[in-house]
């Protein structure tokens, strides 16, 4: 699946959540989607917990 199709599906899911559930449902779906994305990247090995901590703290490893 390419990124454009994934973006389309995520956008549609957020749109349905916002339309039928209101703004709170939209935020909940967006937050859970972000958690799922990070979990998937961790499982695939594309992201490590140390990288995630540095990202949240705003530190850049390239310095």
Short mmCIF file of C-alpha atoms in Angstrom, two decimals:
data_model
loop_
_atom_site.label_atom_id
_atom_site.label_comp_id
_atom_site.label_asym_id
_atom_site.label_seq_id
_atom_site.Cartn_x
_atom_site.Cartn_y
_atom_site.Cartn_z
CA UNK A 1 0.00 0.00 0.00
CA UNK A 2 1.46 3.38 -0.89
CA UNK A 3 1.45 6.39 1.42
CA UNK A 4 -1.18 8.27 -0.58
CA UNK A 5 -3.70 5.47 -0.14
CA UNK A 6 -2.91 5.15 3.55
CA UNK A 7 -3.37 8.92 3.95
CA UNK A 8 -6.71 8.70 2.18
CA UNK A 9 -7.94 5.92 4.48
CA UNK A 10 -6.77 7.74 7.62
CA UNK A 11 -8.38 10.98 6.44
CA UNK A 12 -11.66 9.23 5.77
CA UNK A 13 -11.60 7.54 9.19
CA UNK A 14 -10.98 10.89 10.89
CA UNK A 15 -13.72 12.50 8.82
CA UNK A 16 -16.26 9.85 9.80
CA UNK A 17 -15.24 10.11 13.46
CA UNK A 18 -15.60 13.87 13.37
CA UNK A 19 -18.95 13.79 11.57
CA UNK A 20 -20.64 11.07 13.60
CA UNK A 21 -18.92 11.45 16.96
CA UNK A 22 -18.04 15.11 17.15
CA UNK A 23 -14.76 16.80 17.87
CA UNK A 24 -13.92 14.64 20.91
CA UNK A 25 -14.21 11.48 18.81
CA UNK A 26 -12.04 13.09 16.14
CA UNK A 27 -9.32 13.80 18.70
CA UNK A 28 -9.58 10.30 20.17
CA UNK A 29 -9.23 8.65 16.75
CA UNK A 30 -6.29 10.92 15.87
CA UNK A 31 -4.50 10.19 19.17
CA UNK A 32 -5.03 6.43 18.91
CA UNK A 33 -3.87 6.52 15.30
CA UNK A 34 -0.65 8.24 16.37
CA UNK A 35 -0.09 5.64 19.10
CA UNK A 36 -0.69 2.85 16.59
CA UNK A 37 1.72 4.45 14.13
CA UNK A 38 4.48 4.67 16.73
CA UNK A 39 3.82 1.10 17.90
CA UNK A 40 4.02 -0.14 14.31
CA UNK A 41 7.31 1.68 13.74
CA UNK A 42 8.70 0.18 16.97
CA UNK A 43 7.65 -3.34 15.94
CA UNK A 44 9.10 -2.93 12.43
CA UNK A 45 12.39 -1.78 13.93
CA UNK A 46 12.33 1.59 12.18
CA UNK A 47 12.24 3.40 15.52
CA UNK A 48 13.86 2.71 18.88
CA UNK A 49 12.66 3.78 22.30
CA UNK A 50 15.76 5.94 22.77
CA UNK A 51 15.01 7.74 19.52
CA UNK A 52 11.45 8.33 20.63
CA UNK A 53 12.58 9.83 23.94
CA UNK A 54 15.01 12.16 22.20
CA UNK A 55 12.33 13.16 19.73
CA UNK A 56 9.89 14.03 22.51
CA UNK A 57 12.55 16.04 24.33
CA UNK A 58 13.41 17.90 21.14
CA UNK A 59 17.02 16.74 20.97
CA UNK A 60 18.67 16.07 17.67
CA UNK A 61 21.14 13.16 17.35
CA UNK A 62 22.92 14.78 14.39
CA UNK A 63 24.73 17.37 16.53
#
